[in-house]
Every structure is written in C-alpha cells, then in structure tokens.
Amino acid sequence: MERVRAGSLAVAVLGAALAVLPAAPAGAAAPPVAKPETLWLDTSAGGTATAPVPAVRTARTWATGEYAVVVVRGTYSKWGADFWRHGTVCGHPDRSAQAPSSPSVRQAYAGSDAEWTFGVPYACPQFPVALPAREGLQVDAGAGFQHPALLTAVGSRPSPDHAYRYALAGSGHRLALRIQDSIPGDNYGLLQVFVRSAVAADCASTGWQAFRSFASATACRAALPAVRAAAAPGASILVDAFPRRTTRGSAVVLRARARATAGAVTSARLELWTRTTGSWHRLRTLRPDQTGSVSVRLVPAVTASYQWRVAGTRTTSPVRVLTVR
C-alpha cells in the first residue's frame, strides 16, 4: 500500500547522487551480444523504502563495459483490492493488472505502471499530487537501487501499452529490480521484464546519453554491436469467433482475446479494423474483460476483410474475410 503524503510519488533527482558509471574505453571492441532474458517482477516483493530487497534478478552478470536495455511492461496496483471497492477513484485506472498476480491474491483495479501512477482509490482533492504522476521502478546495477534512465522520452502520459525501455551500464553484477513502495505487501500485478544487450541503434536521438558513459552518439555507436536488437515478447491475439459467411441483414458476433506469456492482457485496447476496397479503417475500439476477451456484434452489408489490433503496438491478428451473400 502506498502512503498518501506529499512527494511520495515524486521522482528523486539523481544527478550527483548517482554513482559515476565507468566511461567506455576509447577504441574498445563492442561487447558480445548476450542471450535475452524474460523475467517477471512481483510488485509486492521489493521490500520497503528503508529495507529494499530485489523482487527479481537477472541470471546473467553484466560486466563493466557491457550495456543492457531493460524493457518493462505491465500494470499493477499499489493499494490492496479493498481500497478500490469503496468506489471513490481519481484518474483512469485499468480494470485489472495486465498480468495478474496469483489467483489467491484479491485483486481489483490497477493504476500504476513502471513510470506512472494514473489512477488511485481516493478522491482527487485528497491525493497530494496531480495525476498522472511519475512512478517508482528501481534497478540496482551494482551501485544501489535507483530509478533507471529511460532510453527514450515518455512525454507527459503513460505509454498506451505500458511498456518502457531503460538503459543500463554493467558493473560486474546481476541486475536487480523492484518497485519502490512504503508498504508493498498488498500490491498486486506482475511486470514483464525483458533484458537484452544494447546495440548501436539504441544510441539514436538522445539514447546515447541514457547510458551515462559516452561523450557522443558516435562514441556510443562505436562501442555497441551493430546488430538488430532482440525483440521483447509481446501480446498475441487469438480469434475465438469469426464466421466465414453470412447473409445480408443478418447479425454476426466477432470475438477475440489478447494474451501474453503470463496470461490474459486486460488493460490493452483492442481495435477492430476493416477494409472493403482501398485503405483500412478502424471500426471499433474495445476494452477487454478480465479474461482478455472482447466481442462485437455487426450487421455487415458487404463482403469485407477484418483484423484485430492491439492499440499502440504492432500486434495484429491474421486478416479474416467475411463473405456476405
């Protein structure tokens, strides 16, 4: 549970408080590309602010001179389910965590991700900061827990898919991750953590600055392998119901589910797109239920192609054609 007090969600200014990371040696060969790891961060398992502990660690030790990109995806709650049940809400929480905790844990809405809190179980005047407010993912790469640097700017609102990329420099330790919370025991929701080697393309724009080790983008690109970045596992869309034929004037029901490695994806938006001739256009945007499922009832007049898409991502279903006779 998060205590409601001014500044509880403010991001600490890292600046001089951060340990200075070692600079990349001039002319050094690019480090080897590590095998990616996918981990699950239990948001209730990171200890307290005064006694932080890792909620999850990488199996691999990241040596000095090696650089990692950590992709964290998902939503969770910093308040137990009972806090949400009294009906007072500020912001726009999702109906459940993207990847729920164990079924034995009582769960309700989810109002936080790795970077933002966007919904709380309080009236807005009672909450000390405006929403959305910056959030509390912490990583220990060897110098203690601190909020990692984002590889790309996130703007002023949560990412549509609640996924964020962070840049880290190795220092001879395994990477440890946790969620900062004053009373974490009643938190619920799992965050997917994907750890891969940084590559030269990660130096683009201001990405080189996020590693805090390079004097320029050119130096960053020279130090990192010029290979394609490993892709983080994302959601998939299962089409549960799609009739191939119907008659003009008859109603049909289309059903689909969004799934991820840990189970149903509930806080993503599923879009139904259609095309008869020419360009695709969006027909509906739907919010999944707690099983990740959506359904839509249509009365099609002409034969058309249909495709489900996860909003804000490249995840799509196969294209299906519904023939109208």
PDB file of C-alpha atoms in Angstrom:
ATOM      1  CA  MET A   1       0.000   0.000   0.000  1.00  0.00           C
ATOM      2  CA  GLU A   2       1.246   3.463  -0.843  1.00  0.00           C
ATOM      3  CA  ARG A   3       1.037   6.028   1.946  1.00  0.00           C
ATOM      4  CA  VAL A   4      -0.703   9.212   0.811  1.00  0.00           C
ATOM      5  CA  ARG A   5       1.717  12.012   1.534  1.00  0.00           C
ATOM      6  CA  ALA A   6       3.144  14.896  -0.428  1.00  0.00           C
ATOM      7  CA  GLY A   7       6.131  13.905  -2.506  1.00  0.00           C
ATOM      8  CA  SER A   8       5.547  10.168  -2.123  1.00  0.00           C
ATOM      9  CA  LEU A   9       5.427   9.770  -5.873  1.00  0.00           C
ATOM     10  CA  ALA A  10       7.974  12.386  -6.831  1.00  0.00           C
ATOM     11  CA  VAL A  11      10.981  11.155  -8.745  1.00  0.00           C
ATOM     12  CA  ALA A  12      14.196  11.665  -6.841  1.00  0.00           C
ATOM     13  CA  VAL A  13      16.719  13.879  -8.546  1.00  0.00           C
ATOM     14  CA  LEU A  14      19.541  11.515  -9.355  1.00  0.00           C
ATOM     15  CA  GLY A  15      22.204  13.978 -10.523  1.00  0.00           C
ATOM     16  CA  ALA A  16      25.234  13.946  -8.279  1.00  0.00           C
ATOM     17  CA  ALA A  17      23.708  11.316  -6.031  1.00  0.00           C
ATOM     18  CA  LEU A  18      24.270   8.682  -8.692  1.00  0.00           C
ATOM     19  CA  ALA A  19      27.475   6.746  -8.669  1.00  0.00           C
ATOM     20  CA  VAL A  20      29.520   7.748 -11.714  1.00  0.00           C
ATOM     21  CA  LEU A  21      29.428   4.948 -14.219  1.00  0.00           C
ATOM     22  CA  PRO A  22      32.693   3.971 -15.893  1.00  0.00           C
ATOM     23  CA  ALA A  23      33.245   5.527 -19.293  1.00  0.00           C
ATOM     24  CA  ALA A  24      33.573   3.249 -22.281  1.00  0.00           C
ATOM     25  CA  PRO A  25      37.250   2.784 -23.174  1.00  0.00           C
ATOM     26  CA  ALA A  26      38.239   4.594 -26.358  1.00  0.00           C
ATOM     27  CA  GLY A  27      38.516   2.226 -29.289  1.00  0.00           C
ATOM     28  CA  ALA A  28      37.279  -0.752 -27.278  1.00  0.00           C
ATOM     29  CA  ALA A  29      35.726  -3.612 -29.204  1.00  0.00           C
ATOM     30  CA  ALA A  30      31.961  -3.941 -28.983  1.00  0.00           C
ATOM     31  CA  PRO A  31      30.891  -6.303 -26.175  1.00  0.00           C
ATOM     32  CA  PRO A  32      29.335  -9.651 -27.078  1.00  0.00           C
ATOM     33  CA  VAL A  33      25.582  -9.887 -27.546  1.00  0.00           C
ATOM     34  CA  ALA A  34      24.049 -11.617 -24.537  1.00  0.00           C
ATOM     35  CA  LYS A  35      21.183 -14.070 -24.703  1.00  0.00           C
ATOM     36  CA  PRO A  36      17.999 -12.151 -23.766  1.00  0.00           C
ATOM     37  CA  GLU A  37      16.197 -12.896 -20.500  1.00  0.00           C
ATOM     38  CA  THR A  38      12.498 -12.592 -19.717  1.00  0.00           C
ATOM     39  CA  LEU A  39      11.646 -12.198 -16.026  1.00  0.00           C
ATOM     40  CA  TRP A  40       8.503 -11.473 -14.005  1.00  0.00           C
ATOM     41  CA  LEU A  41       8.633  -8.816 -11.302  1.00  0.00           C
ATOM     42  CA  ASP A  42       6.253  -9.382  -8.386  1.00  0.00           C
ATOM     43  CA  THR A  43       5.287  -5.833  -7.395  1.00  0.00           C
ATOM     44  CA  SER A  44       4.653  -6.879  -3.775  1.00  0.00           C
ATOM     45  CA  ALA A  45       8.123  -8.367  -3.254  1.00  0.00           C
ATOM     46  CA  GLY A  46      10.539  -5.421  -3.297  1.00  0.00           C
ATOM     47  CA  GLY A  47      10.792  -4.649   0.409  1.00  0.00           C
ATOM     48  CA  THR A  48      10.213  -1.220   1.926  1.00  0.00           C
ATOM     49  CA  ALA A  49      11.830   2.158   1.333  1.00  0.00           C
ATOM     50  CA  THR A  50      14.080   1.664   4.373  1.00  0.00           C
ATOM     51  CA  ALA A  51      14.783  -2.017   3.687  1.00  0.00           C
ATOM     52  CA  PRO A  52      14.732  -2.522  -0.104  1.00  0.00           C
ATOM     53  CA  VAL A  53      15.268  -6.015  -1.489  1.00  0.00           C
ATOM     54  CA  PRO A  54      15.334  -7.320  -5.070  1.00  0.00           C
ATOM     55  CA  ALA A  55      11.991  -8.560  -6.345  1.00  0.00           C
ATOM     56  CA  VAL A  56      13.787 -10.278  -9.230  1.00  0.00           C
ATOM     57  CA  ARG A  57      17.366 -10.600 -10.534  1.00  0.00           C
ATOM     58  CA  THR A  58      18.850 -11.442 -13.896  1.00  0.00           C
ATOM     59  CA  ALA A  59      20.598 -14.790 -14.153  1.00  0.00           C
ATOM     60  CA  ARG A  60      23.428 -13.106 -16.043  1.00  0.00           C
ATOM     61  CA  THR A  61      26.131 -10.902 -14.563  1.00  0.00           C
ATOM     62  CA  TRP A  62      26.626  -7.740 -16.629  1.00  0.00           C
ATOM     63  CA  ALA A  63      30.343  -6.951 -16.743  1.00  0.00           C
ATOM     64  CA  THR A  64      31.890  -3.498 -16.785  1.00  0.00           C
ATOM     65  CA  GLY A  65      31.916  -2.362 -20.407  1.00  0.00           C
ATOM     66  CA  GLU A  66      28.698  -4.208 -21.225  1.00  0.00           C
ATOM     67  CA  TYR A  67      25.441  -2.331 -21.748  1.00  0.00           C
ATOM     68  CA  ALA A  68      21.875  -3.542 -21.348  1.00  0.00           C
ATOM     69  CA  VAL A  69      18.428  -2.369 -22.363  1.00  0.00           C
ATOM     70  CA  VAL A  70      15.659  -3.371 -19.960  1.00  0.00           C
ATOM     71  CA  VAL A  71      12.076  -3.326 -21.269  1.00  0.00           C
ATOM     72  CA  VAL A  72       9.451  -3.274 -18.504  1.00  0.00           C
ATOM     73  CA  ARG A  73       5.809  -3.819 -19.434  1.00  0.00           C
ATOM     74  CA  GLY A  74       2.603  -4.101 -17.437  1.00  0.00           C
ATOM     75  CA  THR A  75       0.335  -2.520 -14.835  1.00  0.00           C
ATOM     76  CA  TYR A  76      -0.206  -3.094 -11.118  1.00  0.00           C
ATOM     77  CA  SER A  77      -1.816  -1.615  -8.013  1.00  0.00           C
ATOM     78  CA  LYS A  78      -0.029  -0.036  -5.051  1.00  0.00           C
ATOM     79  CA  TRP A  79      -3.196  -0.419  -2.987  1.00  0.00           C
ATOM     80  CA  GLY A  80      -4.971  -3.590  -1.918  1.00  0.00           C
ATOM     81  CA  ALA A  81      -8.262  -4.590  -3.533  1.00  0.00           C
ATOM     82  CA  ASP A  82     -10.334  -3.349  -0.574  1.00  0.00           C
ATOM     83  CA  PHE A  83      -9.172   0.230  -1.146  1.00  0.00           C
ATOM     84  CA  TRP A  84     -10.750   0.215  -4.615  1.00  0.00           C
ATOM     85  CA  ARG A  85     -14.065  -1.286  -3.555  1.00  0.00           C
ATOM     86  CA  HIS A  86     -15.442   1.805  -1.803  1.00  0.00           C
ATOM     87  CA  GLY A  87     -15.998   3.358  -5.239  1.00  0.00           C
ATOM     88  CA  THR A  88     -14.008   6.599  -4.962  1.00  0.00           C
ATOM     89  CA  VAL A  89     -11.426   6.855  -7.726  1.00  0.00           C
ATOM     90  CA  CYS A  90      -9.192   9.603  -9.084  1.00  0.00           C
ATOM     91  CA  GLY A  91      -7.690   9.263 -12.542  1.00  0.00           C
ATOM     92  CA  HIS A  92      -8.266   6.463 -15.018  1.00  0.00           C
ATOM     93  CA  PRO A  93      -7.189   3.086 -13.597  1.00  0.00           C
ATOM     94  CA  ASP A  94      -7.457  -0.093 -15.644  1.00  0.00           C
ATOM     95  CA  ARG A  95      -9.962  -2.707 -14.554  1.00  0.00           C
ATOM     96  CA  SER A  96      -7.216  -5.172 -13.669  1.00  0.00           C
ATOM     97  CA  ALA A  97      -3.470  -5.644 -13.932  1.00  0.00           C
ATOM     98  CA  GLN A  98      -2.207  -6.621 -17.392  1.00  0.00           C
ATOM     99  CA  ALA A  99      -0.599  -9.700 -15.833  1.00  0.00           C
ATOM    100  CA  PRO A 100      -2.496 -10.515 -12.616  1.00  0.00           C
ATOM    101  CA  SER A 101      -0.806 -11.937  -9.534  1.00  0.00           C
ATOM    102  CA  SER A 102      -1.599 -15.399  -8.195  1.00  0.00           C
ATOM    103  CA  PRO A 103      -5.350 -16.200  -8.177  1.00  0.00           C
ATOM    104  CA  SER A 104      -5.113 -16.491  -4.377  1.00  0.00           C
ATOM    105  CA  VAL A 105      -4.494 -12.720  -4.146  1.00  0.00           C
ATOM    106  CA  ARG A 106      -7.591 -10.497  -4.100  1.00  0.00           C
ATOM    107  CA  GLN A 107      -7.326  -8.034  -6.987  1.00  0.00           C
ATOM    108  CA  ALA A 108      -9.289  -5.136  -8.434  1.00  0.00           C
ATOM    109  CA  TYR A 109      -8.245  -2.064 -10.428  1.00  0.00           C
ATOM    110  CA  ALA A 110      -4.653  -1.294 -11.443  1.00  0.00           C
ATOM    111  CA  GLY A 111      -3.498   2.323 -11.532  1.00  0.00           C
ATOM    112  CA  SER A 112       0.288   2.184 -11.920  1.00  0.00           C
ATOM    113  CA  ASP A 113       2.985   1.038 -14.327  1.00  0.00           C
ATOM    114  CA  ALA A 114       6.787   1.247 -14.251  1.00  0.00           C
ATOM    115  CA  GLU A 115       6.780   5.001 -14.962  1.00  0.00           C
ATOM    116  CA  TRP A 116       3.423   6.424 -13.896  1.00  0.00           C
ATOM    117  CA  THR A 117       0.577   6.293 -11.423  1.00  0.00           C
ATOM    118  CA  PHE A 118      -2.559   7.139 -13.400  1.00  0.00           C
ATOM    119  CA  GLY A 119      -5.343   6.048 -11.039  1.00  0.00           C
ATOM    120  CA  VAL A 120      -5.743   5.964  -7.245  1.00  0.00           C
ATOM    121  CA  PRO A 121      -8.538   4.863  -4.849  1.00  0.00           C
ATOM    122  CA  TYR A 122      -9.022   8.352  -3.412  1.00  0.00           C
ATOM    123  CA  ALA A 123     -10.936  11.476  -4.327  1.00  0.00           C
ATOM    124  CA  CYS A 124      -8.640  13.751  -6.323  1.00  0.00           C
ATOM    125  CA  PRO A 125      -8.566  16.543  -3.677  1.00  0.00           C
ATOM    126  CA  GLN A 126      -7.297  14.000  -1.118  1.00  0.00           C
ATOM    127  CA  PHE A 127      -4.332  12.951  -3.229  1.00  0.00           C
ATOM    128  CA  PRO A 128      -1.238  15.144  -2.785  1.00  0.00           C
ATOM    129  CA  VAL A 129      -0.024  15.192  -6.407  1.00  0.00           C
ATOM    130  CA  ALA A 130      -1.702  15.630  -9.774  1.00  0.00           C
ATOM    131  CA  LEU A 131      -2.218  12.560 -11.943  1.00  0.00           C
ATOM    132  CA  PRO A 132      -0.597  11.069 -13.868  1.00  0.00           C
ATOM    133  CA  ALA A 133       2.412  11.137 -11.517  1.00  0.00           C
ATOM    134  CA  ARG A 134       5.847   9.621 -12.059  1.00  0.00           C
ATOM    135  CA  GLU A 135       6.346   6.187 -10.545  1.00  0.00           C
ATOM    136  CA  GLY A 136       8.839   4.023  -8.696  1.00  0.00           C
ATOM    137  CA  LEU A 137      10.647   1.312 -10.694  1.00  0.00           C
ATOM    138  CA  GLN A 138      14.155   0.875  -9.281  1.00  0.00           C
ATOM    139  CA  VAL A 139      17.138  -1.072 -10.620  1.00  0.00           C
ATOM    140  CA  ASP A 140      20.380  -1.966  -8.849  1.00  0.00           C
ATOM    141  CA  ALA A 141      23.219  -2.491 -11.337  1.00  0.00           C
ATOM    142  CA  GLY A 142      25.824  -2.547  -8.571  1.00  0.00           C
ATOM    143  CA  ALA A 143      25.611   0.927  -7.005  1.00  0.00           C
ATOM    144  CA  GLY A 144      22.326   0.531  -5.113  1.00  0.00           C
ATOM    145  CA  PHE A 145      18.698   0.882  -6.115  1.00  0.00           C
ATOM    146  CA  GLN A 146      17.794   3.925  -8.191  1.00  0.00           C
ATOM    147  CA  HIS A 147      15.366   4.844 -10.935  1.00  0.00           C
ATOM    148  CA  PRO A 148      16.979   3.899 -14.274  1.00  0.00           C
ATOM    149  CA  ALA A 149      17.367   6.274 -17.200  1.00  0.00           C
ATOM    150  CA  LEU A 150      14.790   5.975 -19.953  1.00  0.00           C
ATOM    151  CA  LEU A 151      16.223   5.189 -23.362  1.00  0.00           C
ATOM    152  CA  THR A 152      13.570   7.372 -24.996  1.00  0.00           C
ATOM    153  CA  ALA A 153      11.462  10.185 -23.569  1.00  0.00           C
ATOM    154  CA  VAL A 154       7.950   9.231 -22.461  1.00  0.00           C
ATOM    155  CA  GLY A 155       6.147  12.556 -22.690  1.00  0.00           C
ATOM    156  CA  SER A 156       3.609  13.527 -20.068  1.00  0.00           C
ATOM    157  CA  ARG A 157       1.339  10.465 -20.036  1.00  0.00           C
ATOM    158  CA  PRO A 158       1.639   6.685 -19.748  1.00  0.00           C
ATOM    159  CA  SER A 159       2.585   4.689 -22.816  1.00  0.00           C
ATOM    160  CA  PRO A 160      -0.510   3.098 -24.437  1.00  0.00           C
ATOM    161  CA  ASP A 161       0.957  -0.399 -23.963  1.00  0.00           C
ATOM    162  CA  HIS A 162       2.545   0.432 -20.569  1.00  0.00           C
ATOM    163  CA  ALA A 163       5.996  -0.583 -21.869  1.00  0.00           C
ATOM    164  CA  TYR A 164       9.201   1.403 -21.255  1.00  0.00           C
ATOM    165  CA  ARG A 165      12.847   0.952 -22.273  1.00  0.00           C
ATOM    166  CA  TYR A 166      15.692   1.701 -19.868  1.00  0.00           C
ATOM    167  CA  ALA A 167      19.452   1.976 -20.479  1.00  0.00           C
ATOM    168  CA  LEU A 168      21.926   0.424 -18.037  1.00  0.00           C
ATOM    169  CA  ALA A 169      25.702   0.021 -17.862  1.00  0.00           C
ATOM    170  CA  GLY A 170      27.134  -3.156 -16.366  1.00  0.00           C
ATOM    171  CA  SER A 171      29.477  -3.067 -13.370  1.00  0.00           C
ATOM    172  CA  GLY A 172      30.156  -6.729 -12.665  1.00  0.00           C
ATOM    173  CA  HIS A 173      26.813  -7.523 -11.009  1.00  0.00           C
ATOM    174  CA  ARG A 174      23.490  -9.127 -11.810  1.00  0.00           C
ATOM    175  CA  LEU A 175      20.720  -6.600 -12.390  1.00  0.00           C
ATOM    176  CA  ALA A 176      18.154  -6.435  -9.571  1.00  0.00           C
ATOM    177  CA  LEU A 177      14.725  -4.812  -9.918  1.00  0.00           C
ATOM    178  CA  ARG A 178      11.986  -3.754  -7.515  1.00  0.00           C
ATOM    179  CA  ILE A 179       9.031  -1.394  -7.179  1.00  0.00           C
ATOM    180  CA  GLN A 180       9.521   1.330  -4.593  1.00  0.00           C
ATOM    181  CA  ASP A 181       6.606   1.420  -2.145  1.00  0.00           C
ATOM    182  CA  SER A 182       6.311   2.246   1.538  1.00  0.00           C
ATOM    183  CA  ILE A 183       4.020  -0.734   2.275  1.00  0.00           C
ATOM    184  CA  PRO A 184       4.299  -3.175  -0.659  1.00  0.00           C
ATOM    185  CA  GLY A 185       2.666  -6.231   0.893  1.00  0.00           C
ATOM    186  CA  ASP A 186      -0.804  -5.583  -0.548  1.00  0.00           C
ATOM    187  CA  ASN A 187       0.378  -4.746  -4.072  1.00  0.00           C
ATOM    188  CA  TYR A 188      -0.780  -6.985  -6.902  1.00  0.00           C
ATOM    189  CA  GLY A 189       0.129  -7.364 -10.558  1.00  0.00           C
ATOM    190  CA  LEU A 190       3.238  -8.677 -12.303  1.00  0.00           C
ATOM    191  CA  LEU A 191       5.523  -6.673 -14.580  1.00  0.00           C
ATOM    192  CA  GLN A 192       7.218  -8.365 -17.504  1.00  0.00           C
ATOM    193  CA  VAL A 193      10.950  -7.590 -17.613  1.00  0.00           C
ATOM    194  CA  PHE A 194      12.881  -8.226 -20.829  1.00  0.00           C
ATOM    195  CA  VAL A 195      16.668  -7.760 -20.646  1.00  0.00           C
ATOM    196  CA  ARG A 196      18.798  -7.655 -23.789  1.00  0.00           C
ATOM    197  CA  SER A 197      22.154  -6.354 -24.948  1.00  0.00           C
ATOM    198  CA  ALA A 198      22.214  -2.747 -26.077  1.00  0.00           C
ATOM    199  CA  VAL A 199      23.006  -2.291 -29.772  1.00  0.00           C
ATOM    200  CA  ALA A 200      24.220   0.606 -31.889  1.00  0.00           C
ATOM    201  CA  ALA A 201      20.670   1.574 -32.872  1.00  0.00           C
ATOM    202  CA  ASP A 202      19.924   2.328 -29.199  1.00  0.00           C
ATOM    203  CA  CYS A 203      22.273   5.325 -29.453  1.00  0.00           C
ATOM    204  CA  ALA A 204      19.863   7.169 -31.771  1.00  0.00           C
ATOM    205  CA  SER A 205      18.485  10.576 -30.801  1.00  0.00           C
ATOM    206  CA  THR A 206      19.296  11.086 -27.100  1.00  0.00           C
ATOM    207  CA  GLY A 207      19.613   7.370 -26.363  1.00  0.00           C
ATOM    208  CA  TRP A 208      23.400   7.603 -26.041  1.00  0.00           C
ATOM    209  CA  GLN A 209      23.005   9.977 -23.099  1.00  0.00           C
ATOM    210  CA  ALA A 210      20.861   7.478 -21.184  1.00  0.00           C
ATOM    211  CA  PHE A 211      23.827   5.106 -20.778  1.00  0.00           C
ATOM    212  CA  ARG A 212      25.768   7.883 -18.970  1.00  0.00           C
ATOM    213  CA  SER A 213      29.016   6.510 -20.383  1.00  0.00           C
ATOM    214  CA  PHE A 214      29.530   8.098 -23.798  1.00  0.00           C
ATOM    215  CA  ALA A 215      30.686  11.523 -24.917  1.00  0.00           C
ATOM    216  CA  SER A 216      28.595  11.454 -28.093  1.00  0.00           C
ATOM    217  CA  ALA A 217      26.240   9.373 -30.197  1.00  0.00           C
ATOM    218  CA  THR A 218      29.210   8.488 -32.418  1.00  0.00           C
ATOM    219  CA  ALA A 219      31.158   7.104 -29.456  1.00  0.00           C
ATOM    220  CA  CYS A 220      28.091   5.157 -28.363  1.00  0.00           C
ATOM    221  CA  ARG A 221      27.595   3.561 -31.776  1.00  0.00           C
ATOM    222  CA  ALA A 222      31.275   2.644 -31.958  1.00  0.00           C
ATOM    223  CA  ALA A 223      31.101   0.882 -28.581  1.00  0.00           C
ATOM    224  CA  LEU A 224      27.968  -1.172 -29.199  1.00  0.00           C
ATOM    225  CA  PRO A 225      27.414  -4.050 -31.644  1.00  0.00           C
ATOM    226  CA  ALA A 226      25.851  -3.073 -34.969  1.00  0.00           C
ATOM    227  CA  VAL A 227      23.265  -5.850 -34.977  1.00  0.00           C
ATOM    228  CA  ARG A 228      19.484  -5.995 -34.776  1.00  0.00           C
ATOM    229  CA  ALA A 229      18.110  -5.687 -31.243  1.00  0.00           C
ATOM    230  CA  ALA A 230      16.383  -8.748 -29.814  1.00  0.00           C
ATOM    231  CA  ALA A 231      12.612  -8.263 -29.788  1.00  0.00           C
ATOM    232  CA  ALA A 232      10.740  -8.265 -26.492  1.00  0.00           C
ATOM    233  CA  PRO A 233       7.900 -10.781 -26.284  1.00  0.00           C
ATOM    234  CA  GLY A 234       4.582  -9.009 -26.581  1.00  0.00           C
ATOM    235  CA  ALA A 235       0.908  -9.805 -26.660  1.00  0.00           C
ATOM    236  CA  SER A 236      -0.741 -12.051 -29.191  1.00  0.00           C
ATOM    237  CA  ILE A 237      -4.328 -12.008 -30.411  1.00  0.00           C
ATOM    238  CA  LEU A 238      -6.417 -15.171 -30.550  1.00  0.00           C
ATOM    239  CA  VAL A 239      -9.520 -15.040 -32.751  1.00  0.00           C
ATOM    240  CA  ASP A 240     -12.199 -17.035 -30.910  1.00  0.00           C
ATOM    241  CA  ALA A 241     -15.176 -16.488 -33.203  1.00  0.00           C
ATOM    242  CA  PHE A 242     -15.243 -15.392 -36.822  1.00  0.00           C
ATOM    243  CA  PRO A 243     -17.893 -16.690 -39.239  1.00  0.00           C
ATOM    244  CA  ARG A 244     -16.671 -17.026 -42.797  1.00  0.00           C
ATOM    245  CA  ARG A 245     -20.075 -16.398 -44.411  1.00  0.00           C
ATOM    246  CA  THR A 246     -23.333 -14.658 -43.601  1.00  0.00           C
ATOM    247  CA  THR A 247     -26.373 -13.283 -45.401  1.00  0.00           C
ATOM    248  CA  ARG A 248     -27.146  -9.616 -45.896  1.00  0.00           C
ATOM    249  CA  GLY A 249     -29.096  -8.229 -42.933  1.00  0.00           C
ATOM    250  CA  SER A 250     -28.010 -10.982 -40.520  1.00  0.00           C
ATOM    251  CA  ALA A 251     -26.084 -10.203 -37.333  1.00  0.00           C
ATOM    252  CA  VAL A 252     -22.714 -11.802 -36.607  1.00  0.00           C
ATOM    253  CA  VAL A 253     -20.547 -11.755 -33.475  1.00  0.00           C
ATOM    254  CA  LEU A 254     -16.753 -11.485 -33.678  1.00  0.00           C
ATOM    255  CA  ARG A 255     -14.709 -12.462 -30.612  1.00  0.00           C
ATOM    256  CA  ALA A 256     -11.007 -12.209 -29.824  1.00  0.00           C
ATOM    257  CA  ARG A 257      -8.615 -12.412 -26.865  1.00  0.00           C
ATOM    258  CA  ALA A 258      -5.359 -10.640 -26.079  1.00  0.00           C
ATOM    259  CA  ARG A 259      -2.796 -12.916 -24.430  1.00  0.00           C
ATOM    260  CA  ALA A 260       0.756 -12.616 -23.099  1.00  0.00           C
ATOM    261  CA  THR A 261       3.209 -15.058 -21.543  1.00  0.00           C
ATOM    262  CA  ALA A 262       1.700 -14.698 -18.062  1.00  0.00           C
ATOM    263  CA  GLY A 263      -1.925 -14.876 -19.189  1.00  0.00           C
ATOM    264  CA  ALA A 264      -4.651 -12.501 -20.287  1.00  0.00           C
ATOM    265  CA  VAL A 265      -3.832  -8.917 -21.262  1.00  0.00           C
ATOM    266  CA  THR A 266      -6.650  -6.869 -19.794  1.00  0.00           C
ATOM    267  CA  SER A 267      -5.601  -3.225 -19.936  1.00  0.00           C
ATOM    268  CA  ALA A 268      -4.652  -3.031 -23.616  1.00  0.00           C
ATOM    269  CA  ARG A 269      -7.207  -1.695 -26.076  1.00  0.00           C
ATOM    270  CA  LEU A 270      -8.243  -3.981 -28.922  1.00  0.00           C
ATOM    271  CA  GLU A 271      -9.212  -2.334 -32.182  1.00  0.00           C
ATOM    272  CA  LEU A 272     -11.250  -3.938 -34.949  1.00  0.00           C
ATOM    273  CA  TRP A 273     -10.196  -2.732 -38.398  1.00  0.00           C
ATOM    274  CA  THR A 274     -11.969  -3.412 -41.678  1.00  0.00           C
ATOM    275  CA  ARG A 275     -11.453  -2.926 -45.401  1.00  0.00           C
ATOM    276  CA  THR A 276     -13.652  -3.495 -48.413  1.00  0.00           C
ATOM    277  CA  THR A 277     -11.513  -1.826 -51.076  1.00  0.00           C
ATOM    278  CA  GLY A 278      -8.734   0.681 -50.575  1.00  0.00           C
ATOM    279  CA  SER A 279      -7.411   1.611 -47.138  1.00  0.00           C
ATOM    280  CA  TRP A 280      -8.104   0.037 -43.758  1.00  0.00           C
ATOM    281  CA  HIS A 281     -10.218   1.980 -41.279  1.00  0.00           C
ATOM    282  CA  ARG A 282     -10.891   1.431 -37.584  1.00  0.00           C
ATOM    283  CA  LEU A 283     -14.389   0.167 -36.861  1.00  0.00           C
ATOM    284  CA  ARG A 284     -14.375  -0.216 -33.052  1.00  0.00           C
ATOM    285  CA  THR A 285     -12.056   0.200 -30.057  1.00  0.00           C
ATOM    286  CA  LEU A 286     -12.834  -2.165 -27.183  1.00  0.00           C
ATOM    287  CA  ARG A 287     -11.534  -2.774 -23.675  1.00  0.00           C
ATOM    288  CA  PRO A 288     -11.039  -6.465 -22.765  1.00  0.00           C
ATOM    289  CA  ASP A 289     -12.743  -8.065 -19.793  1.00  0.00           C
ATOM    290  CA  GLN A 290     -10.775  -9.852 -17.064  1.00  0.00           C
ATOM    291  CA  THR A 291     -10.143 -12.827 -19.363  1.00  0.00           C
ATOM    292  CA  GLY A 292      -8.651 -10.558 -22.031  1.00  0.00           C
ATOM    293  CA  SER A 293     -11.691 -11.098 -24.275  1.00  0.00           C
ATOM    294  CA  VAL A 294     -13.686  -8.706 -26.437  1.00  0.00           C
ATOM    295  CA  SER A 295     -16.691  -9.205 -28.685  1.00  0.00           C
ATOM    296  CA  VAL A 296     -18.540  -7.063 -31.188  1.00  0.00           C
ATOM    297  CA  ARG A 297     -21.900  -7.546 -32.914  1.00  0.00           C
ATOM    298  CA  LEU A 298     -22.112  -6.446 -36.548  1.00  0.00           C
ATOM    299  CA  VAL A 299     -24.691  -6.470 -39.330  1.00  0.00           C
ATOM    300  CA  PRO A 300     -22.419  -6.409 -42.399  1.00  0.00           C
ATOM    301  CA  ALA A 301     -23.831  -5.320 -45.731  1.00  0.00           C
ATOM    302  CA  VAL A 302     -20.926  -6.258 -47.991  1.00  0.00           C
ATOM    303  CA  THR A 303     -18.022  -8.693 -48.076  1.00  0.00           C
ATOM    304  CA  ALA A 304     -15.053  -7.242 -46.201  1.00  0.00           C
ATOM    305  CA  SER A 305     -11.727  -8.070 -44.565  1.00  0.00           C
ATOM    306  CA  TYR A 306     -11.290  -7.721 -40.794  1.00  0.00           C
ATOM    307  CA  GLN A 307      -8.294  -7.567 -38.480  1.00  0.00           C
ATOM    308  CA  TRP A 308      -7.881  -7.148 -34.715  1.00  0.00           C
ATOM    309  CA  ARG A 309      -5.044  -4.901 -33.495  1.00  0.00           C
ATOM    310  CA  VAL A 310      -3.629  -4.022 -30.071  1.00  0.00           C
ATOM    311  CA  ALA A 311      -3.748  -0.221 -29.888  1.00  0.00           C
ATOM    312  CA  GLY A 312      -0.356   1.474 -29.779  1.00  0.00           C
ATOM    313  CA  THR A 313       1.576  -1.652 -30.814  1.00  0.00           C
ATOM    314  CA  ARG A 314       2.361  -3.683 -33.928  1.00  0.00           C
ATOM    315  CA  THR A 315       0.461  -6.716 -32.633  1.00  0.00           C
ATOM    316  CA  THR A 316      -2.248  -7.854 -35.040  1.00  0.00           C
ATOM    317  CA  SER A 317      -4.379 -10.889 -35.742  1.00  0.00           C
ATOM    318  CA  PRO A 318      -4.398 -12.599 -39.133  1.00  0.00           C
ATOM    319  CA  VAL A 319      -6.683 -10.942 -41.677  1.00  0.00           C
ATOM    320  CA  ARG A 320     -10.033 -12.735 -41.997  1.00  0.00           C
ATOM    321  CA  VAL A 321     -12.597 -12.285 -44.787  1.00  0.00           C
ATOM    322  CA  LEU A 322     -16.329 -12.309 -44.031  1.00  0.00           C
ATOM    323  CA  THR A 323     -18.337 -13.065 -47.161  1.00  0.00           C
ATOM    324  CA  VAL A 324     -21.827 -11.530 -47.346  1.00  0.00           C
ATOM    325  CA  ARG A 325     -24.287 -13.153 -49.765  1.00  0.00           C
TER     326      ARG A 325
END
